Every structure is written in structure tokens, then in C-alpha cells.
PDB file of C-alpha atoms in Angstrom:
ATOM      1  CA  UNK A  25     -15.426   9.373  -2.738  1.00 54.00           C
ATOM      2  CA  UNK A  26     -18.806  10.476  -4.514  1.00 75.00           C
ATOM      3  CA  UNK A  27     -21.155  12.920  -3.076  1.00 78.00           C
ATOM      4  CA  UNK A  28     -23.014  11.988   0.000  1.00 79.00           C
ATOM      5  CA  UNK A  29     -26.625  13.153   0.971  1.00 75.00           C
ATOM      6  CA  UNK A  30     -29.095  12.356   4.249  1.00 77.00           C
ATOM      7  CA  UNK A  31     -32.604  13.034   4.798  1.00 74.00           C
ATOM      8  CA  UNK A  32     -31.964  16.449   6.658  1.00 75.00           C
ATOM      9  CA  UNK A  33     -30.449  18.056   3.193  1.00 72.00           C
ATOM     10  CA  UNK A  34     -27.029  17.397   4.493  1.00 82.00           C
ATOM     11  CA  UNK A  35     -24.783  16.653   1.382  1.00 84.00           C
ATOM     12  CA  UNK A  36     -20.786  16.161   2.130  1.00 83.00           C
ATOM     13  CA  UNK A  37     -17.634  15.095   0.222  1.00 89.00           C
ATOM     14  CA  UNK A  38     -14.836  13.316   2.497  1.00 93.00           C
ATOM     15  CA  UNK A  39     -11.404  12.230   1.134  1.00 94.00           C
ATOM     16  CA  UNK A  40      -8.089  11.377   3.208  1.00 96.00           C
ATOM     17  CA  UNK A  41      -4.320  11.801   2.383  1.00 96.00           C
ATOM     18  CA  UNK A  42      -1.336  10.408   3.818  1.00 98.00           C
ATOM     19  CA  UNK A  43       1.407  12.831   4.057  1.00 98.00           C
ATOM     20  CA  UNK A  44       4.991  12.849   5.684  1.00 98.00           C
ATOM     21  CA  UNK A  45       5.530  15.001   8.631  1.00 97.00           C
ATOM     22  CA  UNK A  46       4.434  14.707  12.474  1.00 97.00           C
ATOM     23  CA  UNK A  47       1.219  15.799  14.040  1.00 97.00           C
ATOM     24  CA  UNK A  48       3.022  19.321  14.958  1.00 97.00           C
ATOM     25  CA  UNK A  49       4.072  19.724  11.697  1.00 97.00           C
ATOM     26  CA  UNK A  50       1.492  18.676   9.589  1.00 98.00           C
ATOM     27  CA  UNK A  51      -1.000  20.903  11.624  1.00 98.00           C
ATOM     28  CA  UNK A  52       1.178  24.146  11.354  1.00 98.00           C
ATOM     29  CA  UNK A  53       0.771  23.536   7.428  1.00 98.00           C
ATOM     30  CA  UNK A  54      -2.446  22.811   7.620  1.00 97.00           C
ATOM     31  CA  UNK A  55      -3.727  25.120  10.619  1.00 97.00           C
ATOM     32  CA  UNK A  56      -2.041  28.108   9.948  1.00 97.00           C
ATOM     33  CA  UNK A  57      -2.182  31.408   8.035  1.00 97.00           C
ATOM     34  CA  UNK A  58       2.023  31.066   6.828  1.00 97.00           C
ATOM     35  CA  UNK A  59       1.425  27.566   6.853  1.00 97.00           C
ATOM     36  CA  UNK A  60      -1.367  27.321   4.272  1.00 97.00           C
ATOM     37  CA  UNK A  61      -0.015  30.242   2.115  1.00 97.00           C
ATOM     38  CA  UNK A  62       3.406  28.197   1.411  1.00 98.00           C
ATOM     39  CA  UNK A  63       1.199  25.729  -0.083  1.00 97.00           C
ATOM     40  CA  UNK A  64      -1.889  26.488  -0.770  1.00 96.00           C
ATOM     41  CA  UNK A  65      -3.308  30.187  -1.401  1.00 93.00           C
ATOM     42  CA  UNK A  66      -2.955  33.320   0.782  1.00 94.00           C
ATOM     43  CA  UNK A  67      -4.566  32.375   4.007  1.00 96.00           C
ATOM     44  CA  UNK A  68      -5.633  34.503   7.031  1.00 97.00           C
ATOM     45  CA  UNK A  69      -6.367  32.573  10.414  1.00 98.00           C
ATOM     46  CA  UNK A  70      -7.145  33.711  13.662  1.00 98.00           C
ATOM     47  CA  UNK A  71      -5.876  30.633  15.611  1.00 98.00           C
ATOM     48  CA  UNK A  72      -9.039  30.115  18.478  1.00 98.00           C
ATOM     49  CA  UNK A  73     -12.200  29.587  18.216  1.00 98.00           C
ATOM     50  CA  UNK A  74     -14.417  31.881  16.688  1.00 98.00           C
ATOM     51  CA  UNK A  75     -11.162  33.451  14.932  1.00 98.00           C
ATOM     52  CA  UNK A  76     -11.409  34.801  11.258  1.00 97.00           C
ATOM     53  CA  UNK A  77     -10.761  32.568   8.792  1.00 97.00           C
ATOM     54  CA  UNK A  78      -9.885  33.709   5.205  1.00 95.00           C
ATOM     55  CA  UNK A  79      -8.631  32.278   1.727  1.00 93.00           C
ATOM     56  CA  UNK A  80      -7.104  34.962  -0.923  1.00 91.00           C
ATOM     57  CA  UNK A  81      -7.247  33.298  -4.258  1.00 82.00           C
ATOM     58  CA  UNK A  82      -6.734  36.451  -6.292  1.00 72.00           C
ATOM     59  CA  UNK A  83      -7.784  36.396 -10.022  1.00 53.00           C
ATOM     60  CA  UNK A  84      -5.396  33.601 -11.017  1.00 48.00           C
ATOM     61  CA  UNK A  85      -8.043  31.190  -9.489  1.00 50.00           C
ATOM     62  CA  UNK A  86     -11.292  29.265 -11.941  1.00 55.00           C
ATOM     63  CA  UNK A  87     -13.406  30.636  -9.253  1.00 50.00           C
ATOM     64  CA  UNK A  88     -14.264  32.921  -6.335  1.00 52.00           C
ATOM     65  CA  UNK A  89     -11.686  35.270  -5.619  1.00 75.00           C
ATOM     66  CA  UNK A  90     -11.911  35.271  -1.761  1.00 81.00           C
ATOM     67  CA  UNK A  91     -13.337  32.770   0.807  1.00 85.00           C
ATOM     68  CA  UNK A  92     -14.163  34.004   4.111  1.00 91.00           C
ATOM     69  CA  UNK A  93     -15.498  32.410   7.512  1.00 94.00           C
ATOM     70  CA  UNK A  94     -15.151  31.668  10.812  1.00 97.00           C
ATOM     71  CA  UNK A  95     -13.230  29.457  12.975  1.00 98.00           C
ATOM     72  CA  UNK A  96     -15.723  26.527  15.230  1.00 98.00           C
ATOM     73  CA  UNK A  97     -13.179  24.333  16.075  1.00 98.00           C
ATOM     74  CA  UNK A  98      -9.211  24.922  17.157  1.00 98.00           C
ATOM     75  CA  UNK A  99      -7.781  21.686  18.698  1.00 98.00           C
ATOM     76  CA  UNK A 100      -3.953  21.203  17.970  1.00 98.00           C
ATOM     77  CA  UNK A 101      -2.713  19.575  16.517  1.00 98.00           C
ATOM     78  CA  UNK A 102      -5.550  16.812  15.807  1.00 98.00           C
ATOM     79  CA  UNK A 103      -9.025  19.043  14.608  1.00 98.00           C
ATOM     80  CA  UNK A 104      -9.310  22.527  12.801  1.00 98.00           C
ATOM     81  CA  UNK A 105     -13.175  22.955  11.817  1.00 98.00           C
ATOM     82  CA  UNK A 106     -14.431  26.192  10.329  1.00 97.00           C
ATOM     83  CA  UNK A 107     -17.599  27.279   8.073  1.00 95.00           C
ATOM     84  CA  UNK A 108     -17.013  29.721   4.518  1.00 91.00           C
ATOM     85  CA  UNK A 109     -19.907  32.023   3.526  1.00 86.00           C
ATOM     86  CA  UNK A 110     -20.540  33.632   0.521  1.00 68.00           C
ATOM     87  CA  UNK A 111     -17.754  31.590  -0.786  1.00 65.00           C
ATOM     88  CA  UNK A 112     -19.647  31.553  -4.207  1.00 67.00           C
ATOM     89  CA  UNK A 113     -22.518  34.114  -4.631  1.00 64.00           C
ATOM     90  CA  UNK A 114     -25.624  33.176  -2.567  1.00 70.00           C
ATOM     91  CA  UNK A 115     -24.637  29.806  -2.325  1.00 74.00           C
ATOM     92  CA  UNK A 116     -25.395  28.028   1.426  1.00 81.00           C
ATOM     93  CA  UNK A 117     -22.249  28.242   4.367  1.00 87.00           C
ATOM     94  CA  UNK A 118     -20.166  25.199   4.086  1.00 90.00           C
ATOM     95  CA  UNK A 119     -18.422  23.686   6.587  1.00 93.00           C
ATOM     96  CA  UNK A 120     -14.940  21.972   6.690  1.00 95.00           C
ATOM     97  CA  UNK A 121     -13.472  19.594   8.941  1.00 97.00           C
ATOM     98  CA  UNK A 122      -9.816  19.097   8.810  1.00 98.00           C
ATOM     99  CA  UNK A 123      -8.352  15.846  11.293  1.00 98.00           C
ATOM    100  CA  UNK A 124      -4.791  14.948  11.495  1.00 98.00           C
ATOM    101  CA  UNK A 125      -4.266  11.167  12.922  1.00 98.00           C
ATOM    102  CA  UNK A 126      -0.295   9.906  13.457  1.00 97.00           C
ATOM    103  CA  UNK A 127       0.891   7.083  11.018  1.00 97.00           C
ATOM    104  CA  UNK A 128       4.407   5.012  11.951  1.00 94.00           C
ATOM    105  CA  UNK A 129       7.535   6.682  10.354  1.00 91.00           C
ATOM    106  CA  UNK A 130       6.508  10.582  11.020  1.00 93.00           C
ATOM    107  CA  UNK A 131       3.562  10.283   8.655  1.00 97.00           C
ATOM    108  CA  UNK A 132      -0.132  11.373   8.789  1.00 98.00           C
ATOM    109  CA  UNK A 133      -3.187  10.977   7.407  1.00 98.00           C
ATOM    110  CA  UNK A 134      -5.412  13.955   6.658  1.00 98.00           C
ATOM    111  CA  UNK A 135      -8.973  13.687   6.639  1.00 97.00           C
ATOM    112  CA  UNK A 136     -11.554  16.642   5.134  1.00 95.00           C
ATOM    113  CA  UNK A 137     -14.877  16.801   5.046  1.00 95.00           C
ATOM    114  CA  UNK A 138     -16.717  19.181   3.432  1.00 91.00           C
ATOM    115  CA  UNK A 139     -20.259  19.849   4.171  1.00 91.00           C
ATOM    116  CA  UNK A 140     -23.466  22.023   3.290  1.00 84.00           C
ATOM    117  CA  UNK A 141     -26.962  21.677   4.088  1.00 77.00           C
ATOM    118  CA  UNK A 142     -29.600  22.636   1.480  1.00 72.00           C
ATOM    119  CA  UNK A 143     -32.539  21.021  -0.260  1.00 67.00           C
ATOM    120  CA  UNK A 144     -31.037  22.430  -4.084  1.00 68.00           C
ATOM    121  CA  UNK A 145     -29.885  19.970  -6.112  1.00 68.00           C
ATOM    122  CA  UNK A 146     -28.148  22.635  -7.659  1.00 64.00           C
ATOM    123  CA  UNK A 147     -25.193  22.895  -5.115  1.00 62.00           C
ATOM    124  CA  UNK A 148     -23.878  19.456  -5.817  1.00 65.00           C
ATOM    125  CA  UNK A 149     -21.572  19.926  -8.687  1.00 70.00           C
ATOM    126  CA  UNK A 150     -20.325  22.591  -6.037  1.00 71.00           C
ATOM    127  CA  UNK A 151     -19.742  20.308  -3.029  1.00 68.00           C
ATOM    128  CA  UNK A 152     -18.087  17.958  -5.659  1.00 69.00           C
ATOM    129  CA  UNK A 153     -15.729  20.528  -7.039  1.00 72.00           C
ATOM    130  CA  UNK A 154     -13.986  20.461  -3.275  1.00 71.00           C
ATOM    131  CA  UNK A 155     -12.788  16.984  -3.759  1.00 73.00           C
ATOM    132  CA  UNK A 156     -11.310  17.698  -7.703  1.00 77.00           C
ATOM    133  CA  UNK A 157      -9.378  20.455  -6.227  1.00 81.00           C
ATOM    134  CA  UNK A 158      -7.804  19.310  -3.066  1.00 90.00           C
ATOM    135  CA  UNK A 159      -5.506  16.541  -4.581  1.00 90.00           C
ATOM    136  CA  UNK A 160      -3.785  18.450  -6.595  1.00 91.00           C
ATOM    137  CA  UNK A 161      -2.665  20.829  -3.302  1.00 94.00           C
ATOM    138  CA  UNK A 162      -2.176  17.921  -1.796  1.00 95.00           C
ATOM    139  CA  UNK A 163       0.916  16.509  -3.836  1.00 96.00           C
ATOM    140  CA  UNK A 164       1.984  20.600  -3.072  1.00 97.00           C
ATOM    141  CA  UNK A 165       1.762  19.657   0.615  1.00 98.00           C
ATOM    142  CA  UNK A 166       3.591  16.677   0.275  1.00 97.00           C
ATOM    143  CA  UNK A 167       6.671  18.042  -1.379  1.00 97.00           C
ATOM    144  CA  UNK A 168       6.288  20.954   1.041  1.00 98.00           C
ATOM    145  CA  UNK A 169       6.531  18.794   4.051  1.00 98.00           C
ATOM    146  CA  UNK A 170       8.753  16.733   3.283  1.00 97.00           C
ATOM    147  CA  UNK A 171      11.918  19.122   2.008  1.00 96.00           C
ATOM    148  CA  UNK A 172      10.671  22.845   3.010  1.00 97.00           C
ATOM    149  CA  UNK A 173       8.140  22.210   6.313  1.00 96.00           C
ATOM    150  CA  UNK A 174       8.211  25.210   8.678  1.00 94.00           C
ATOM    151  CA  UNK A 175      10.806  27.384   5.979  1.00 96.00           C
ATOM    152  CA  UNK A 176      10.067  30.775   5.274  1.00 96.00           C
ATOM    153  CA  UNK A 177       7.688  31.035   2.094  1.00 98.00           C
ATOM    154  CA  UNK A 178       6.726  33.542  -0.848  1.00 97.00           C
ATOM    155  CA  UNK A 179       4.428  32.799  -3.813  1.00 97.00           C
ATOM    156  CA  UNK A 180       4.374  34.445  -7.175  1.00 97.00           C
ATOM    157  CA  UNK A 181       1.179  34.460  -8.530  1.00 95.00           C
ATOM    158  CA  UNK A 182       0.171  35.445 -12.084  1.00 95.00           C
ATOM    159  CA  UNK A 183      -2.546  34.646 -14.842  1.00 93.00           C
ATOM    160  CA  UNK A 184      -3.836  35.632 -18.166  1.00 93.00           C
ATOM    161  CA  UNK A 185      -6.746  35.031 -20.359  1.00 91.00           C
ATOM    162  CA  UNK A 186      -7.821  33.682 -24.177  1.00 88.00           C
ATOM    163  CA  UNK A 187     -10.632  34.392 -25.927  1.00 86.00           C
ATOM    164  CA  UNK A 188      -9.669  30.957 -28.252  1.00 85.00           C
ATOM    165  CA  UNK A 189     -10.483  29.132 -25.101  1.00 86.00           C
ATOM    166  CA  UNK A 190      -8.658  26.822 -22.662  1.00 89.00           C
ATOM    167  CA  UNK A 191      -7.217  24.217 -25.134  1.00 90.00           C
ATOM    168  CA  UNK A 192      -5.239  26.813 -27.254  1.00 90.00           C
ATOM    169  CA  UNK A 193      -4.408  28.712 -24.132  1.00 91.00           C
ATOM    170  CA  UNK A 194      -2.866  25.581 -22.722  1.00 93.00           C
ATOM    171  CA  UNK A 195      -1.084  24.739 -25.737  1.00 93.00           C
ATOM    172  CA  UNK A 196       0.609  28.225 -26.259  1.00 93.00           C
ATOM    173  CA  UNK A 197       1.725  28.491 -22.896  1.00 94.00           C
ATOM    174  CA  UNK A 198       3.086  24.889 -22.430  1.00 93.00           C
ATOM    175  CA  UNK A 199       4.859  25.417 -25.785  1.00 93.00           C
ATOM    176  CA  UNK A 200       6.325  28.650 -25.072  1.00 92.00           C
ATOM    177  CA  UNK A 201       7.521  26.564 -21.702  1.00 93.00           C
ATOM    178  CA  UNK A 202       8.873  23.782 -23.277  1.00 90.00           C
ATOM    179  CA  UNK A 203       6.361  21.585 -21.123  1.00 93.00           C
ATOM    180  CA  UNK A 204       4.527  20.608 -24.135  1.00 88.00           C
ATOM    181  CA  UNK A 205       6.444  16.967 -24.391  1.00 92.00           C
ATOM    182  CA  UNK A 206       7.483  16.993 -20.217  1.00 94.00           C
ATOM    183  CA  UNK A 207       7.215  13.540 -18.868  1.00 96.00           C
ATOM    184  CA  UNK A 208       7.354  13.439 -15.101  1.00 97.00           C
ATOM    185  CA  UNK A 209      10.992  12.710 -14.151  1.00 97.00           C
ATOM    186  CA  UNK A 210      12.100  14.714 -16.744  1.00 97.00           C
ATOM    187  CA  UNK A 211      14.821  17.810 -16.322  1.00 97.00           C
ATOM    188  CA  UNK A 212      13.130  21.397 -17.475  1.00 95.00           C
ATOM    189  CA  UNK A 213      15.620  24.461 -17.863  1.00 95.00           C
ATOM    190  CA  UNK A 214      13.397  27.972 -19.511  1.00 90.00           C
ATOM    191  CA  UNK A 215      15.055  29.787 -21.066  1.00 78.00           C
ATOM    192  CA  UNK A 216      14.411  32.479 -24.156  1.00 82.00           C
ATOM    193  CA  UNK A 217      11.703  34.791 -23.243  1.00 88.00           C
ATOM    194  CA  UNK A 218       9.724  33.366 -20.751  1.00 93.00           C
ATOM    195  CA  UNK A 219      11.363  33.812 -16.890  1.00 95.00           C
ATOM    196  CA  UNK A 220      14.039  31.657 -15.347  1.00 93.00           C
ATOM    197  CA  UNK A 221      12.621  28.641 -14.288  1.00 95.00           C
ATOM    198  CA  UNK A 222      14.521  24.995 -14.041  1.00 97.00           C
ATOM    199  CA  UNK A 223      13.605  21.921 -12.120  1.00 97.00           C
ATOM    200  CA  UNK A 224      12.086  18.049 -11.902  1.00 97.00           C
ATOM    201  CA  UNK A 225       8.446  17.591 -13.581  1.00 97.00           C
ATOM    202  CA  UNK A 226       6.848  16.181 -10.240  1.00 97.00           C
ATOM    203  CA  UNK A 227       3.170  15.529 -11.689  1.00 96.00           C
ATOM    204  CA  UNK A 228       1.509  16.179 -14.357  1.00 95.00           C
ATOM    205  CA  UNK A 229      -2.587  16.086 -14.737  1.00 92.00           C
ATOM    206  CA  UNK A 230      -5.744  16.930 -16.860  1.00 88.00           C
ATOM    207  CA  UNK A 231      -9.033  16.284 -17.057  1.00 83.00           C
ATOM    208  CA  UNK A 232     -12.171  17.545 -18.438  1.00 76.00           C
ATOM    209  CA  UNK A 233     -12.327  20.575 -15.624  1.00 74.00           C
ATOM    210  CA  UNK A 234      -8.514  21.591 -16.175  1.00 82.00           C
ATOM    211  CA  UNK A 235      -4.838  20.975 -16.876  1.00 91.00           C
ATOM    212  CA  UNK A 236      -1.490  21.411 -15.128  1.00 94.00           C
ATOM    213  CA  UNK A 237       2.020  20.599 -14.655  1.00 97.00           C
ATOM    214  CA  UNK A 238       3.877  20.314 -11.321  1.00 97.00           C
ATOM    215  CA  UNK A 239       7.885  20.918 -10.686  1.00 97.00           C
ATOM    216  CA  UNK A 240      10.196  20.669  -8.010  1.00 98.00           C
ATOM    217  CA  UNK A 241      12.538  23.895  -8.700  1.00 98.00           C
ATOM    218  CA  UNK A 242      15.947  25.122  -8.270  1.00 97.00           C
ATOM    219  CA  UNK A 243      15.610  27.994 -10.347  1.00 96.00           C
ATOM    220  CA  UNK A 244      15.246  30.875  -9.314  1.00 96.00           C
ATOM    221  CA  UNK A 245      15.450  29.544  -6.193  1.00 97.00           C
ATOM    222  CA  UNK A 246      14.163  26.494  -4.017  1.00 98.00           C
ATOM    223  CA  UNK A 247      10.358  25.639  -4.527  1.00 98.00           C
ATOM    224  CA  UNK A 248       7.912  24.050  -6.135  1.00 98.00           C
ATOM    225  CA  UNK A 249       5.812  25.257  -9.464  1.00 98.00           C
ATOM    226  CA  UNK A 250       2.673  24.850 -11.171  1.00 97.00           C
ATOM    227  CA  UNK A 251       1.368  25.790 -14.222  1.00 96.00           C
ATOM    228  CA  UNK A 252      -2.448  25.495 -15.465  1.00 94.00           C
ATOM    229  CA  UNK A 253      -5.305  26.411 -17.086  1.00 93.00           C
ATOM    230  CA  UNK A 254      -9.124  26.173 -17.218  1.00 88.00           C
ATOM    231  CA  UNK A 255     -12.142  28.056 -18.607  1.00 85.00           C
ATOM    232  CA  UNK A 256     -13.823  31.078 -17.427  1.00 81.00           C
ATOM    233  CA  UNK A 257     -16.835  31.465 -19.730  1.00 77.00           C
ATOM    234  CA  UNK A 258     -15.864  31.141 -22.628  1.00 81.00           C
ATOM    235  CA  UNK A 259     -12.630  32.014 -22.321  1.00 86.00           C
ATOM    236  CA  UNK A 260      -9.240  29.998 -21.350  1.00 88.00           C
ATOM    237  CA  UNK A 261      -7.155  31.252 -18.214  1.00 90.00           C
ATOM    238  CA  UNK A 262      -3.925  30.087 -17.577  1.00 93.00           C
ATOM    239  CA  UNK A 263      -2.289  30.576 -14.222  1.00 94.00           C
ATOM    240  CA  UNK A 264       1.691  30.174 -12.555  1.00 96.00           C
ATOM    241  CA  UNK A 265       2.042  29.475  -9.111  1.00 96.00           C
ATOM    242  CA  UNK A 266       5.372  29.563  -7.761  1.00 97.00           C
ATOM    243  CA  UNK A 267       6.025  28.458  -4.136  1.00 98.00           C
ATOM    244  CA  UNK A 268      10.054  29.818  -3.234  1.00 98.00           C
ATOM    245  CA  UNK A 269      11.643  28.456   0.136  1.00 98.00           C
ATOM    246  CA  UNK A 270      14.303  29.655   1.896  1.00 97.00           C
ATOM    247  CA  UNK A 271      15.856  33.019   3.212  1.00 97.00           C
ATOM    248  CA  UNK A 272      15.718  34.828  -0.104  1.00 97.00           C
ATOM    249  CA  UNK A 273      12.694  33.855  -0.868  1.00 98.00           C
ATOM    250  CA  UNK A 274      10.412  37.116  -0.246  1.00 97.00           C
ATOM    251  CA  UNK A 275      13.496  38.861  -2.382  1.00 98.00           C
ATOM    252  CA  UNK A 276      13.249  36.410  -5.280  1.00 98.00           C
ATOM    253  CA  UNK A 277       9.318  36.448  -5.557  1.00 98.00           C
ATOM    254  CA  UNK A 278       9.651  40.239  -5.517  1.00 97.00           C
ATOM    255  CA  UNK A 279      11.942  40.589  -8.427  1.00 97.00           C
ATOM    256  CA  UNK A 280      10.177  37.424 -10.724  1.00 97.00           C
ATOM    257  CA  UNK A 281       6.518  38.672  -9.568  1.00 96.00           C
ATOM    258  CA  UNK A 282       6.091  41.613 -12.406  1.00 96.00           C
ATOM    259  CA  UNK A 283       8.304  38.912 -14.932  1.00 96.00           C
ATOM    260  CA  UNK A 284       5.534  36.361 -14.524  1.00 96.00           C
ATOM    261  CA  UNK A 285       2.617  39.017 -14.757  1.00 95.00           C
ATOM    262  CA  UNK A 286       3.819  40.278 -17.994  1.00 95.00           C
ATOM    263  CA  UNK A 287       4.827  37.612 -19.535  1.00 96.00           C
ATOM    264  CA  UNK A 288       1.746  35.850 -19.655  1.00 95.00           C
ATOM    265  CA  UNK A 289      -0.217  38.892 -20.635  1.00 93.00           C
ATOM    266  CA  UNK A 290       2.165  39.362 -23.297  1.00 94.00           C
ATOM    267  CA  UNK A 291       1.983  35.376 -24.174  1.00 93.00           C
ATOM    268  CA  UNK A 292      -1.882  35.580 -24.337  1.00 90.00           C
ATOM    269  CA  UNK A 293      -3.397  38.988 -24.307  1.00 85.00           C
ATOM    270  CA  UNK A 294      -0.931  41.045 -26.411  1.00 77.00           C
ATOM    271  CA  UNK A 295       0.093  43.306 -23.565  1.00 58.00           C
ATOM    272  CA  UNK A 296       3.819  44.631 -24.192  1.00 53.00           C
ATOM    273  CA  UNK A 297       6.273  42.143 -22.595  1.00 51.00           C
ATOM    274  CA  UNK A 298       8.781  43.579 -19.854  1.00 49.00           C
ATOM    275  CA  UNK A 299      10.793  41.300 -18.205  1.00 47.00           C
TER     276      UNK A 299
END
């Protein structure tokens, strides 16, 4: 839904997304510090309110690097609200609201609303860039809940810049993937240099803000992948998530972690490759 505005300088994006799982479940993904990491970025949250609330995006992220606020409303499993400041320089607090309603067949619908008040026109294409990044998660959450929901989670996280921009960035790394053709549906097994990495092509978008490709994976273990990129500048970044599932997988993020981190340097920046 476009940008919304009132008299008072209130301006607010909403959207909604139905996803499998019951209230209980969808709320500790959702709600939750382990919960939100499995699927989304490193999370802190102190679960009452006035609790910390904190989002880790680290350097692979087109973006802030951390997002930190406080906690205004805890009410499990149907309303989490909180408010971010400093979240991007001097730019105004925003707060989120987060409401989970029950669908038939263990399914809910989410429903966020982002909001900041502030009489600067100039915020908009921020409040906007909330609703071009959630969906994305989203189809994340969805495979989360419905295969891994409440599992024990690690992420690898690693990224890497190009001063020829984000198009040739993009195009080196999805070649050097063999993601370059990848149809969703379609059977990927790495191999060569790049780390182990096999699975289903789940989703695959771009637009004019960025680029990425989503798997299910079995290799290296259980989880779900994405690859992207975007520009920083006037340079291209292109970032791996990898969300592992399952017993091993704080071992198995461990060992591929450093793979990851210098592979892509050595892909894009030159850096000697080690894997």
C-alpha cells in the first residue's frame, strides 16, 4: 500500500501477510530475539514493556548497521509495538506495530505498520523503503514456519563490495554461483570454488532498489539461502545470508562462516581466497 499522511505530520506504511503457523508460533518468530534472528537479522528483545529492543544488521545490510529502541507494547501472542531511534542518522523515531490475527488451517495474518511523525517531506522515501523490504523476509518467514518453526538457528552472514557498481557485482557473483540462468523450481548444486551450497530456487526478485535469489537448502545442512546485491554509493555490495536449522547448525555456520567471508572478498575485492 502507498504512503499514507494526516494533518498532524503522521505519515505510515501498512502491509499484511498470511503465513502458516498458530498464534503461539507465529508470535515466537515474530516476538522474539531467537525467533527473529532465524529469519530475519540478529535481534535483541527484552520481552515486557519498556524492554530493549535491537536489530544487528552488520555491514552485509544497504543500510544502517544497527537499529535500536524500545519496547511500548508486549501482548502475546496478538500485539508487539515498539519505536527505533536513530535508526538512520538524525532521522525522526519510528514506530512499529506488529498484530497477529488466527486464520482457519493454523494460519495467520500479520499486520505492520510503520509510522513516523514529521513535517519533512524528506523522510518519505524512508517510510516507503519499510514496505520494499519486508516481503522479501517475509517469504523467509514462511519457509521458516512452515518446515523449521521453533528449531534451533545459526546464520552465516557475509558481503563484499565493487567499485563497477551493482549490475556487474550481481552478474559476477550469480555467475560464479551458477544462479545466473536459475528458474525457481530449479535444482542448484555449487560446486568449484565457491562453498558447498545445494538446494530448490524458492524465489527469485529484482527491481530498481536491488536483486536476489532465494533457496531452500540441504547443503551444508538444512536452511534456507539468499543471495543479493544493491548499491552503496557508488559502489555494488553483494551479500549471502544463510539461515541453517537443526542440531548442527551453530557447528556448520561456524566452519562455512570464514568460507563465505573470503570468498566473496576474493570474488569481488581481490582479497586472497581461503576456503
Amino acid at each position: 500500500m502507498p504512503l499514507k499522511r494526516d494533518d498532524s505530520g503522521r505519515r505510515w506504511v501498512e502491509m499484511e501477510f498470511l503465513v502458516p503457523g498458530t498464534p503461539e508460533q507465529v508470535w515466537q518468530a515474530i516476538a522474539t530475539g531467537p525467533g527473529m534472528s532465524a529469519w530475519f537479522t540478529t535481534t535483541h528483545i527484552e520481552e515486557r514493556v519498556g524492554g530493549a529492543i535491537s536489530f544487528d544488521f552488520g555491514d552485509e545490510n544497504c543500510g544502517a548497521d544497527v537499529s535500536s529502541g524500545q519496547v511500548t507494547t508486549w501482548d502475546p501472542p496478538v500485539r508487539l509495538e515498539y519505536e527505533e531511534y536513530g535508526w538512520n542518522g538524525d532521522a525522526p523515531p519510528v514506530a512499529t506495530e506488529v498484530t497477529i490475527t488466527a486464520r482457519s488451517g493454523d494460519r495467520c495474518v500479520v499486520r505492520m505498520v510503520h509510522t513516523m511523525v514529521t513535517d519533512k517531506d524528506e523522510w518519505d522515501d524512508e517510510i516507503e523503503s519499510f514496505e520494499t523490504g519486508w516481503p522479501g523476509f517475509f517469504e523467509i518467514l514462511k519457509i521458516y514456519l512452515a518446515n523449521f518453526a521453533g528449531a534451533q538457528a545459526a546464520t552465516i552472514r557475509a558481503s563484499a563490495t565493487h567499485h563497477d557498481g551493482e549490475r556487474q557485482a550481481w552478474s559476477k557473483m550469480t555467475t560464479a554461483l551458477d544462479l545466473g540462468a536459475a528458474n525457481v523450481g530449479d535444482r542448484i548444486e555449487i560446486s568449484g570454488d565457491a562453498p558447498r551450497l545445494a538446494g530448490r530456487v524458492e524465489r527469485i526478485h529484482q527491481d530498481g532498489i536491488s536483486r536476489e535469489v532465494m533457496m531452500r537448502i540441504d547443503q551444508p545442512s538444512q536452511g534456507i539461502a539468499v543471495v543479493g546485491a544493491c548499491t552503496v554509493g557508488d559502489e555494488g555490495r553483494v551479500m549471502a545470508s544463510i539461515y541453517l536449522y537443526g542440531s548442527d547448525a551453530t557447528d556448520v555456520a561456524a566452519a562455512e562462516q570464514p568460507k563465505w567471508t573470503a570468498w566473496l572478498r576474493g570474488l569481488l575485492e581481490g582479497d586472497p581466497v581461503s576456503t
